[in-house]
Amino acid sequence: MAQAPDHDPVAAAAPPPGAVPATITGDLLCRTDWSRTPLGPREQWPHSLSIAVSICLNSRFPMFVWWGPELTGIYNDAYIPVLGKRHPDAFGRSAPTVWSDIWDVVGLQAEAVMLRGEATWNDCQPLQMERNGYSEETFFTWSYSPIHDEQGVIRELFCACTEETPRVMAERERDSLLRSALDTVENLGNWFDHAPGFVALLRGRDMVFEMANEAYYQLVGHRPLIGRKVFDALPDARNQGFEELLRRVYDQGEPFVGRAMPLSFQRVPGGPVTERYIDLSYQPVRDKSGQVAGIFVQGSDVTEQVRVAEALKQADRRKDEFLATLAHELRNPLSPIRNGLQILKFKLPDDPALARTRQMMERQVSHLVRLVDDLMEVSRIGQGKIELRRRRLALDEAIASALEATASQAQERQITVHQDIAPGVWVDGDHDRLMQVFSNLLTNAVKFTEANGDIWVTLRQEGALAVATVRDSGCGIAPDALDHVFEMFSQGTVHQRSGGLGIGLALVRQLVALHDGTVSAFSEGGGRGSEFRVQLPVHPSAAPFAVPASAHVPPDAAALRRRVLVIDDNADAADSLAAALAVEGHDVRIAYDGLAGLDTLMADGSDVVVVDIGMPGIDGYEFARRVRRSDVAPMPRLIALTGWGQHRDKTRALEAGFDLHLTKPADLDVLRGVLQSG
């Protein structure tokens, strides 16, 4: 017999790293000394077992895993009610020992799975079970599935199950009530009238109203019902699918349940047509011989809930449209700013102080562009669709950029920022995204630290992990808020005066997770400060990342002279981009609307045309379509440069005939590469 697991937290070995849910069974998993069981130490478990256990413990559906010849069992919290008093002793024990009272049923199925790999399915199977100190009749639906190890050998049985006992008992009681209703229908009037929602009883194949409660009358406008066939009483309900549904329930004896079904009818004969939405249940009613004798109708009017849900959908669509418009309006002024910085790069004297200032401004413009992009990605965060531009990165570089970006905020509040940052801690990461992680953490720390307070930023390599912390002396986090600080739109969960969009820490968690890391929050409570700890896997290579020497070539040495036409109704954007390209030696012309740009192109030709989308006269899409239909020679490369940067905008631009879609403010290195490529 397998040795019983030891759940003593003192005697248990420290669990290996892994995502173990904070649940009853998750705690049992960590506290059990698995070396004393047939499974052995957790760190030596096969990958297939670890994955199956992780799926099981993180599910809210009743599940368990039986592993190996002894069928050692591990289950989740949702399965505990099934066990009754067998929990927690059943955790880590052999299944035949735990379920000896029903092993004659389930054991044969387990054998079919483990020996022959035959998956099983049981629908509402009766089991006489003794789990709470007495024998009881139970019903379960479950499936047994084999799981193979890395060598293809069946080592494990995985089960998802649901207890049907309450439903079966409820159905028995319901059927008993309905049979009584057919025999003594007159005694049920009071029950009908006070039932939640609308109810009615239809008798016979002709489906004649036998009973209907007040809620049903209110729904259909107080028409005469009792003794009439359903569609004689409600003729305007025909041709909406209900007649076919009722006939199928009666003929097949199978119930029907519908959600938010539209129903159009006149509450007053000759009056306006009203559309309502109803949750509806048709239940066949059987006589003593078991034959269908009628249909029990039950439901509720959910029109208001449907309208609220639709209003929420419309509000969500309007939110997306607002964010897209806001991002567009923010990108437009950023475009001439970035272009102007590019001009200053080549026009300013070779003054180190000016160069540092310009570089700082370029970094902050780039950071602002990324923030605008993040605003657009709010709806994508939960789906994990944020794209990273990863490379080998010294993590102290991203932290230094974040410190620089938030330095002025700390200085304004006279907060001292203490740094203990180890160099040479390398990770595989996106510099801008990791900078955003630490910028958000530092901004939070500054926001919630009183004037003349302190912030400590540290970076260390601990084994295979890069560990960075941001700690403050601020007002701290209440214990009941710690579990919610990383949730989307969780305003006010950290401190009463938090404010903001409520996406900062949620974005931090998502970005860190995309880097295969974790972030956690700690606080001893109000007035005791808080600490956020970011852990990232270090890069496996020891060699530093080298930027290719050809990443930037002086324009006068490598750029090819191109004839470029810039079309944009924003004069600042058009003029600044033209000036930036002219500095690099290109022959640039400008037009301030689509029609003027089309005339200029047809008259003088061009190698490349950079076109805004939203313009008076004709927009950028129409401009591209007209150029592609024209006989202009040579045919220029068309580049859409716009503040509209969603996926559908890029698709629409390419469909209109553009060769490339760039989002404002344009990355001039990208644009330079396009021009050099011909």
PDB file of C-alpha atoms in Angstrom, residues 38-39 65-74 92-98 103 106-107 110-111 114 155-157:
ATOM      1  CA  PRO A  38       4.683   7.109  -5.183  1.00  0.00           C
ATOM      2  CA  LEU A  39       4.810  10.448  -7.066  1.00  0.00           C
ATOM      3  CA  VAL A  65      -5.782  13.523 -11.486  1.00  0.00           C
ATOM      4  CA  TRP A  66      -4.933   9.887 -10.730  1.00  0.00           C
ATOM      5  CA  TRP A  67      -1.265   9.106 -11.407  1.00  0.00           C
ATOM      6  CA  GLY A  68       0.668   5.867 -11.802  1.00  0.00           C
ATOM      7  CA  PRO A  69      -0.195   2.251 -11.004  1.00  0.00           C
ATOM      8  CA  GLU A  70      -1.316   3.231  -7.490  1.00  0.00           C
ATOM      9  CA  LEU A  71      -3.656   5.901  -8.959  1.00  0.00           C
ATOM     10  CA  THR A  72      -2.407   8.540  -6.503  1.00  0.00           C
ATOM     11  CA  GLY A  73      -4.995  11.305  -6.462  1.00  0.00           C
ATOM     12  CA  ILE A  74      -4.713  15.119  -6.616  1.00  0.00           C
ATOM     13  CA  GLY A  92      -2.301  12.279  -2.320  1.00  0.00           C
ATOM     14  CA  ARG A  93      -3.807   8.858  -1.506  1.00  0.00           C
ATOM     15  CA  SER A  94      -4.539   5.864  -3.700  1.00  0.00           C
ATOM     16  CA  ALA A  95      -7.924   6.080  -5.459  1.00  0.00           C
ATOM     17  CA  PRO A  96      -8.990   2.455  -4.739  1.00  0.00           C
ATOM     18  CA  THR A  97      -8.494   3.160  -1.034  1.00  0.00           C
ATOM     19  CA  VAL A  98     -10.400   6.448  -1.106  1.00  0.00           C
ATOM     20  CA  TRP A 103     -14.663   0.983  -6.928  1.00  0.00           C
ATOM     21  CA  VAL A 106     -15.322   3.344 -11.394  1.00  0.00           C
ATOM     22  CA  GLY A 107     -12.429   0.887 -11.050  1.00  0.00           C
ATOM     23  CA  ALA A 110     -10.078   3.411 -14.645  1.00  0.00           C
ATOM     24  CA  GLU A 111      -8.597   0.098 -15.775  1.00  0.00           C
ATOM     25  CA  MET A 114      -4.861   3.106 -17.825  1.00  0.00           C
ATOM     26  CA  ARG A 155       0.787   7.304 -16.832  1.00  0.00           C
ATOM     27  CA  GLU A 156      -2.177   9.330 -15.771  1.00  0.00           C
ATOM     28  CA  LEU A 157      -5.960   9.536 -15.676  1.00  0.00           C
TER      29      LEU A 157
END
